[in-house]
XYZ file of C-alpha atoms in Angstrom:
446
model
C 39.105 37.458 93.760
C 40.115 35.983 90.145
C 37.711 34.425 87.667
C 36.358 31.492 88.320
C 38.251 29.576 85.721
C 41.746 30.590 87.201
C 40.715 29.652 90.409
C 39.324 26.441 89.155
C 43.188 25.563 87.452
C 44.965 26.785 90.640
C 43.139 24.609 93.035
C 43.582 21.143 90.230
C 47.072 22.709 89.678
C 47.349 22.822 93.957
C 45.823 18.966 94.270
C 47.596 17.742 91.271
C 50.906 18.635 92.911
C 50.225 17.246 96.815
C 48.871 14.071 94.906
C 44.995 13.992 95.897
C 41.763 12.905 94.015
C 38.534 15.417 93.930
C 37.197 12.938 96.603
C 39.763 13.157 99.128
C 40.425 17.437 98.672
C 36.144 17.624 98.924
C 35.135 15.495 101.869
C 33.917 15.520 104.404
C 32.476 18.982 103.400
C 31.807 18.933 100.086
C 31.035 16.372 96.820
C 33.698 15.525 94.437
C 31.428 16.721 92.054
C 31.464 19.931 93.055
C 35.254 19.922 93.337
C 34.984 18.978 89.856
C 32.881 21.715 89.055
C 34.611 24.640 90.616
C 38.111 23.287 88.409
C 36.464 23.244 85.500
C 35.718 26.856 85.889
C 31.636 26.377 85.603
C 31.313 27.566 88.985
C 32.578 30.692 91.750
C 33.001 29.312 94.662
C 32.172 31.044 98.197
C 34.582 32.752 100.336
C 33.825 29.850 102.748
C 34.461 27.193 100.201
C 37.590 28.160 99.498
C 39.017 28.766 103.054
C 38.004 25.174 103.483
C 39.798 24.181 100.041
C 43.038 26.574 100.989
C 43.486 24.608 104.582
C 43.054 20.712 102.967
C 45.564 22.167 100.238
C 48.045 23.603 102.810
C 47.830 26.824 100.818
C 46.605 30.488 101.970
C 42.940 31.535 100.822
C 44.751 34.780 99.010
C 47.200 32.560 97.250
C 43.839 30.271 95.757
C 41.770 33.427 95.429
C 44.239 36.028 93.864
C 47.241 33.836 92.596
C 49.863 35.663 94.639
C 51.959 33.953 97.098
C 51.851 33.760 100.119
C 53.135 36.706 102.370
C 53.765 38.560 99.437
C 52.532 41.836 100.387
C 54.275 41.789 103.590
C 57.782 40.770 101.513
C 57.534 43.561 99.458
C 56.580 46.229 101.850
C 59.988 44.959 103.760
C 61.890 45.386 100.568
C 60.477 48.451 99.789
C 61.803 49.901 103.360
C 65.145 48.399 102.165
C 64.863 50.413 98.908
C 64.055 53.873 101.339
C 67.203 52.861 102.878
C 69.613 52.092 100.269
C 68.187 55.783 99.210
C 69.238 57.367 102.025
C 72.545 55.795 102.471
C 73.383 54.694 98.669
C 72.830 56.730 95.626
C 69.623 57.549 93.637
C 70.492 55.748 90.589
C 70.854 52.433 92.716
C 67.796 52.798 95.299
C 66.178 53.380 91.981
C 66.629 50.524 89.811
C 65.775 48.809 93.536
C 62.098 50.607 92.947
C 61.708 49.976 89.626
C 62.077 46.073 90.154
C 59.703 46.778 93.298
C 56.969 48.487 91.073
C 57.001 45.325 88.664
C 56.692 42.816 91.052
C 53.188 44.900 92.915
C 52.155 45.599 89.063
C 52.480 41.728 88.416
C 50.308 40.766 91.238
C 47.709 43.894 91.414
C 49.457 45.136 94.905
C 48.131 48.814 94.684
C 49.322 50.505 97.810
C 52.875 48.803 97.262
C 52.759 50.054 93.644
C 52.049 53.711 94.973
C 54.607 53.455 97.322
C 57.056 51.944 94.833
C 56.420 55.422 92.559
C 56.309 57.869 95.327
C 60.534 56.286 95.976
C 60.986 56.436 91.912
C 59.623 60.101 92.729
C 62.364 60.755 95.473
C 64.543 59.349 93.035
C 64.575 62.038 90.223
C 64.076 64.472 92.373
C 67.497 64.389 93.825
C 68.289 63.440 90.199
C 67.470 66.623 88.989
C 64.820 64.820 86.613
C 61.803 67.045 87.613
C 59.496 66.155 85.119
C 60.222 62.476 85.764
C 59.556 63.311 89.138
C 55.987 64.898 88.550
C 55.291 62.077 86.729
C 55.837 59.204 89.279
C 54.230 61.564 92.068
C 51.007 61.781 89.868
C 50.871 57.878 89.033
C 50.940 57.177 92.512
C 48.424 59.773 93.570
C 46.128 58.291 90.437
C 46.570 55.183 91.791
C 45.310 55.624 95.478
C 42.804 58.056 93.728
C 40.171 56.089 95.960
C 41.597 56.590 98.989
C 41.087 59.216 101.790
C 43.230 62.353 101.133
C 45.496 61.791 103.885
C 47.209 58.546 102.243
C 47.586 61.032 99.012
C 49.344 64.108 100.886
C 52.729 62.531 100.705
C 52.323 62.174 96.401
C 50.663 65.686 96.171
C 53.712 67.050 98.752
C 56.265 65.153 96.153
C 54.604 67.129 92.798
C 54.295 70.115 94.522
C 58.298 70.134 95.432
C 59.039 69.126 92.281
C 57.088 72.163 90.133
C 58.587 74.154 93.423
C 62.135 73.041 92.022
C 61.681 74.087 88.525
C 61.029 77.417 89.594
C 56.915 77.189 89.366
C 56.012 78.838 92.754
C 52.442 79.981 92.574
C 51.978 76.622 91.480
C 53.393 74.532 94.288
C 51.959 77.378 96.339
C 47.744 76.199 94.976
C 48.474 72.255 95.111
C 49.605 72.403 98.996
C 47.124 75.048 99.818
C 44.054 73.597 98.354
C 45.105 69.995 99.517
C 45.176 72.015 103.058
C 41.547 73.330 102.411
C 40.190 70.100 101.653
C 41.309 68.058 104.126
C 39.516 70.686 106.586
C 36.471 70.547 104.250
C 36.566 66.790 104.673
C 36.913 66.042 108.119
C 40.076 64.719 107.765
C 42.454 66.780 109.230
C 45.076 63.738 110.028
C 48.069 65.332 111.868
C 51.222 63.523 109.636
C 49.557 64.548 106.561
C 48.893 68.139 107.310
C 52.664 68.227 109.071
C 53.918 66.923 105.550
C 52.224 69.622 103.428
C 52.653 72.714 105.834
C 56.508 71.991 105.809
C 56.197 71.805 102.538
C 54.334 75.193 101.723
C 57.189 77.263 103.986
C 59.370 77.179 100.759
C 57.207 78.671 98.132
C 56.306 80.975 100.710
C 59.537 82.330 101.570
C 60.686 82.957 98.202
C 57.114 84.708 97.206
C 57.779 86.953 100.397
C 54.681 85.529 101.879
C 56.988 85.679 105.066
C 53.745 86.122 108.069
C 51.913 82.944 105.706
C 55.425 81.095 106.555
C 55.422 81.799 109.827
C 51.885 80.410 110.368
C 52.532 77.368 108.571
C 55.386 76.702 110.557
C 53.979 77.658 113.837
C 50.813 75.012 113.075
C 53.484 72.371 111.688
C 55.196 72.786 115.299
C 52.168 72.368 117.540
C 51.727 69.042 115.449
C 54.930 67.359 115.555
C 54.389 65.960 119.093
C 51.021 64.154 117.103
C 54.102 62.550 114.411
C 55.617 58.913 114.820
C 58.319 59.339 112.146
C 61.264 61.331 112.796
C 62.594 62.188 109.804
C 59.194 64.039 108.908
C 59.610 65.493 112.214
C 63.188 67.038 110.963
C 62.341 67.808 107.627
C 59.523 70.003 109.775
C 62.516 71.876 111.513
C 64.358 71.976 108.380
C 61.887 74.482 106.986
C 60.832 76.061 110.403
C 64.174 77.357 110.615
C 64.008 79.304 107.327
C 60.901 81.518 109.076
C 63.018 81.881 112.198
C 65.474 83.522 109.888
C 63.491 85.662 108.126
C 62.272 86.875 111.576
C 65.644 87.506 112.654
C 65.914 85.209 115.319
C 69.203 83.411 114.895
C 69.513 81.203 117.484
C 66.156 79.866 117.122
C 66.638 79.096 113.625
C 70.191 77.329 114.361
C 68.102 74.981 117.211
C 65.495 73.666 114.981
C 68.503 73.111 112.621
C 70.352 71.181 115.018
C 67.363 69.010 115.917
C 67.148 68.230 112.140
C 70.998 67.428 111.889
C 70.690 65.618 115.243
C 68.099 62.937 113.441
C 69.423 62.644 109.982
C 72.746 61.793 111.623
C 70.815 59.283 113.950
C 69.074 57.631 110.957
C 71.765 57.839 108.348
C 69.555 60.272 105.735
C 72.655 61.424 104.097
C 70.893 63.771 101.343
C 68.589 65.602 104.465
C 72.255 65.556 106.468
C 73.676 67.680 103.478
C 70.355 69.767 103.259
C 71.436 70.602 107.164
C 74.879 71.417 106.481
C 73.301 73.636 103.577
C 70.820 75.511 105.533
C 73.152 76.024 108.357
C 75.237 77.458 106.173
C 73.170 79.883 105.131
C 72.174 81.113 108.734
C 75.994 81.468 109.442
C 76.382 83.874 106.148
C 73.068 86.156 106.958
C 75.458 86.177 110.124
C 78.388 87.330 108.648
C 80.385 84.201 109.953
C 81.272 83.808 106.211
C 84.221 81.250 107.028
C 81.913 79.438 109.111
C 79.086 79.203 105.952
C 81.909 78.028 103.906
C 83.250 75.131 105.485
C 79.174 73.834 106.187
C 78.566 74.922 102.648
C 81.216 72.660 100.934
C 80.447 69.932 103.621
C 76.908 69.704 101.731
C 77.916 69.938 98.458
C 80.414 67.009 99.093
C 77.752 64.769 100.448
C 75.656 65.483 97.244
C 78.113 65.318 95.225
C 79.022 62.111 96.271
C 75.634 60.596 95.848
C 75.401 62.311 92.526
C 72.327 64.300 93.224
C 72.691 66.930 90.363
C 70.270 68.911 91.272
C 70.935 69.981 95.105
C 74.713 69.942 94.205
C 74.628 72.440 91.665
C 71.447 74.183 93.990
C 73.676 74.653 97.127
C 77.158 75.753 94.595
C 75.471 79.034 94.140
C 74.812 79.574 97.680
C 78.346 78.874 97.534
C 79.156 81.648 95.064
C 77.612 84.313 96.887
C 79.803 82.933 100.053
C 82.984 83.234 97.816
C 82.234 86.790 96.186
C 81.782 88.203 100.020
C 85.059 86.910 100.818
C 86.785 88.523 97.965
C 87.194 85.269 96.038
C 85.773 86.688 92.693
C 87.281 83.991 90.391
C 85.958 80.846 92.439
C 82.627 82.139 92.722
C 82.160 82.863 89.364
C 83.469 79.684 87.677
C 80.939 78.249 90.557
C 77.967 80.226 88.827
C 79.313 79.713 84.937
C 79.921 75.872 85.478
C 75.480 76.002 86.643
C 74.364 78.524 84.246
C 76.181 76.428 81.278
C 73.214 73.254 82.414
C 70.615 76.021 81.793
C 67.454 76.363 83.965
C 66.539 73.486 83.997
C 68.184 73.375 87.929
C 65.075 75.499 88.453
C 64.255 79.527 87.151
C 65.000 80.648 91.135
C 68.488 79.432 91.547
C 69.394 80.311 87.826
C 68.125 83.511 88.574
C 70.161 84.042 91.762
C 72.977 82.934 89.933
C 72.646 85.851 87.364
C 72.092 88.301 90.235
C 75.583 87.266 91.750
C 77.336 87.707 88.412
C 75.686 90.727 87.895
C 77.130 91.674 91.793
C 80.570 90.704 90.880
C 80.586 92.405 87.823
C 79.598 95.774 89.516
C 82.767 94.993 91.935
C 84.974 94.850 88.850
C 83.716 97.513 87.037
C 81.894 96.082 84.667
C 78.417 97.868 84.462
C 77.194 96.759 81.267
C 77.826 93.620 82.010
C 76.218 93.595 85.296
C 73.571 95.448 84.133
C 73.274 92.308 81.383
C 72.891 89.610 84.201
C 70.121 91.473 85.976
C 67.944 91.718 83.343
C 68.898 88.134 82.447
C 67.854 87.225 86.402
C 64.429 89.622 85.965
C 63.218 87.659 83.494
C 63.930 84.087 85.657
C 62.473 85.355 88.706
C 59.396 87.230 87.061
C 58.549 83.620 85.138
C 58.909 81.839 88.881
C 57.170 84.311 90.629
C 59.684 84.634 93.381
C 58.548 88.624 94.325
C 60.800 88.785 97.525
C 64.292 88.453 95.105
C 62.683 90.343 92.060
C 62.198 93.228 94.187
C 65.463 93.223 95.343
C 66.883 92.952 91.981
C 64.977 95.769 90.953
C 66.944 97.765 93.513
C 70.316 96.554 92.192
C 69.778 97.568 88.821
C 68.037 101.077 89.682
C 70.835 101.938 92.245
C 73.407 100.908 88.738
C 71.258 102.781 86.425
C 71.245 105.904 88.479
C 74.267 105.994 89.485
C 75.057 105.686 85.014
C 73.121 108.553 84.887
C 70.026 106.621 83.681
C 67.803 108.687 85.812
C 64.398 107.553 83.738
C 65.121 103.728 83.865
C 66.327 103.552 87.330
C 63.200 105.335 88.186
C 61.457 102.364 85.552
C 63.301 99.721 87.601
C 62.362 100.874 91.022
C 58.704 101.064 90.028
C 58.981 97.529 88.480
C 60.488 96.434 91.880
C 57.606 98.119 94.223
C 55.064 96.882 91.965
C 56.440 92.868 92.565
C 56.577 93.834 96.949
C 53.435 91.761 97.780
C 51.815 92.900 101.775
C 53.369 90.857 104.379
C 51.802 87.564 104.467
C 50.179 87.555 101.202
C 50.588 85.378 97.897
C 48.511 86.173 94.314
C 46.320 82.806 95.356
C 43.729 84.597 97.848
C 42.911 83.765 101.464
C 45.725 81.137 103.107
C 44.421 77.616 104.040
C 41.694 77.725 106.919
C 43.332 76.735 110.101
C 41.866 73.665 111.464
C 41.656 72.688 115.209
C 42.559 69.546 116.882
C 42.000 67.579 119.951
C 45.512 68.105 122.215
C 46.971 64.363 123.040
């Protein structure tokens, strides 16, 4: 509720306008005097007083005790759903001047969870933007802002900065915020299905590329038995987005291709364009572990065109280097590396991973032309990346690829160096540098 004295000039305001005296707003209730009173500011009146004032005014008891129209809140949260859905079907530069419009409006009127909800889209926004530290910063407004709340209604902000420090190549990091979130929700007594579905999906992908593979599995496996518990389907998909990377690194194919097809199967259904393409990605990357390389590259280009096309800069120039590699096993050495030169000439800031793998797959194509030194060049270049992200499953296997070049220079001492560099970055199966994984937690079966 407002001070008393903007109450008290709302209400005159109010009476003014519909053309009645103190007398006739106060009786048969109250005194004109205390009408009088209460618009003068001198007084606060009761919760009951001003239900009674609200009806004879033909107003709503939040407009008189807050100032904001009536319905408001409802109106926006219907125009924020419009804004989620001009994101999925528009582009992020529109869906986001939508949200920043959105965010002034809940500001203006002290709406807090449509002001959270307004910066967790902004969020979306630059993530598929590319703008990762923009990203971070909306995510962390909006958790500050339902700081109050139980942990639950924060998962989906915490899930957004984690991705976004995940993006730029910060691993371990992403890695502690989802575990510890995780943790304490089991601590608390909170273990709310859709929140803990949201942040083990999202802990599968700093998992894979730490080679935490058996801590991937389990998330997944938990995120599965949940997903009957979930209401909204695309946080159902986005689950069997990620599941299917553990069913992969498990070797089982088909399974991974299902829970793709599930995914696809709802994105198409609910016109999610940007997950669509993130489909079309992933199953392209099944179909080249296969071998199917034709296969990969027609699904491969089918994502980048959707991403291109809504100019997310990020996941464009992301799923080009999966590209690349696609290319240089078909023999198509010039493609694949103007691919890889066009993302390495935006720097890292695509995140240290990708830029890393992108280095690796010059350093391959190089090799196939003859070109040691040079190839020898981009490893090193992708060691450094992948040591600063933390991503132990591809360092070690870089390590290899420069060894096996080393020795077969000659090098005998610094292949031997590189090989003991790579065995020294193979974590045990299952494990990350952050300790114990997240406590399971147990719920009732509906």
């Amino acid at each position: 509720m407002d001070d008393p004295a903007a109450i008290g000039r709302r209400v005159q305001r109010l009476r003014a306008q519909r053309g009645l005296t103190q007398r006739q707003l106060a009786e048969p209730s109250y005194t004109p005097a205390y009408v009088s009173t209460l618009e003068s500011g001198k007084v606060r009146p009761s919760e009951t007083a001003l239900r009674f004032l609200a009806e004879r005014l033909g107003a709503s008891y939040e407009e008189l005790a807050t100032g904001r129209p009536a319905h408001l809140a409802t109106e926006l949260r219907l125009a924020l759903v419009d804004a989620h859905q001009q994101l999925a079907t528009g582009t992020a530069e529109e869906a986001a001047v939508r949200y920043r419009c959105l965010l002034t409006d809940a500001e203006h009127f002290g709406l807090v969870p449509e002001q959270a909800e307004a910066l967790l889209g902004l969020g979306d926004c630059a993530l598929e933007a590319g703008e990762l530290v923009g990203a971070g910063h909306h995510f962390q407004a909006a958790e500050r802002l339902l700081a109050d709340e139980p942990l639950p209604r924060r998962a989906r902000a915490i899930r957004g900065r984690a991705v976004a420090h995940l993006l730029a190549g910060e691993l371990r990091y992403a890695c502690y915020l989802l575990e510890s979130t995780i943790d304490e929700l089991g601590a608390s007594g909170l273990a709310d299905p859709e929140a803990l579905v949201v942040l083990y999906a999202a802990v599968i992908g700093p998992y894979m590329d730490m080679g935490a593979h058996a801590r991937a599995a389990h998330a997944a496996e938990l995120a599965l038995a949940l997903a009957p518990q979930v209401d909204d389907p695309a946080l159902v998909a986005g689950m069997h987005r990620q599941v299917a990377r553990t069913f992969l690194a498990e070797g089982r194919t088909a399974d991974a291709d299902a829970s793709l097809a599930k995914a696809q199967a709802i994105y198409q259904q609910l016109s999610l364009r940007t997950d669509l393409a993130h489909c079309h990605w992933m199953r392209g990357y099944v179909q080249a572990q296969s071998g199917e390389l034709a296969a990969a590259e027609k699904e491969l280009r089918a994502a980048r065109d959707i991403l291109n096309a809504r100019r997310a800069a990020l996941f464009t120039a992301q799923v080009e280097v999966e590209l690349a590699d696609v290319l240089r096993r078909l023999g198509r050495h010039g493609e694949a590396s103007d691919l890889l030169s066009a993302f390495l000439e935006l720097g890292d800031r695509h995140g240290a991973v990708h830029a890393g793998g992108a280095h690796r797959l010059l350093g391959l194509i190089a090799e196939e032309r003859g070109d040691s030194e040079t190839a020898e060049e981009h490893y090193v270049m992708a060691m450094g990346l992948l040591e600063r992200s933390g991503a132990s499953g591809d360092l070690a296997d870089l390590c290899r690829l420069l060894g096996d070049l080393l020795r077969r220079g000659g090098r005998t001492e610094a292949a031997l160096d590189a090989y003991r560099t790579g065995l020294g970055h193979r974590s045990p199966p299952g494990t990350t540098t952050l300790g114990p994984a997240p406590t399971a937690l147990a719920f009732p079966r509906h």
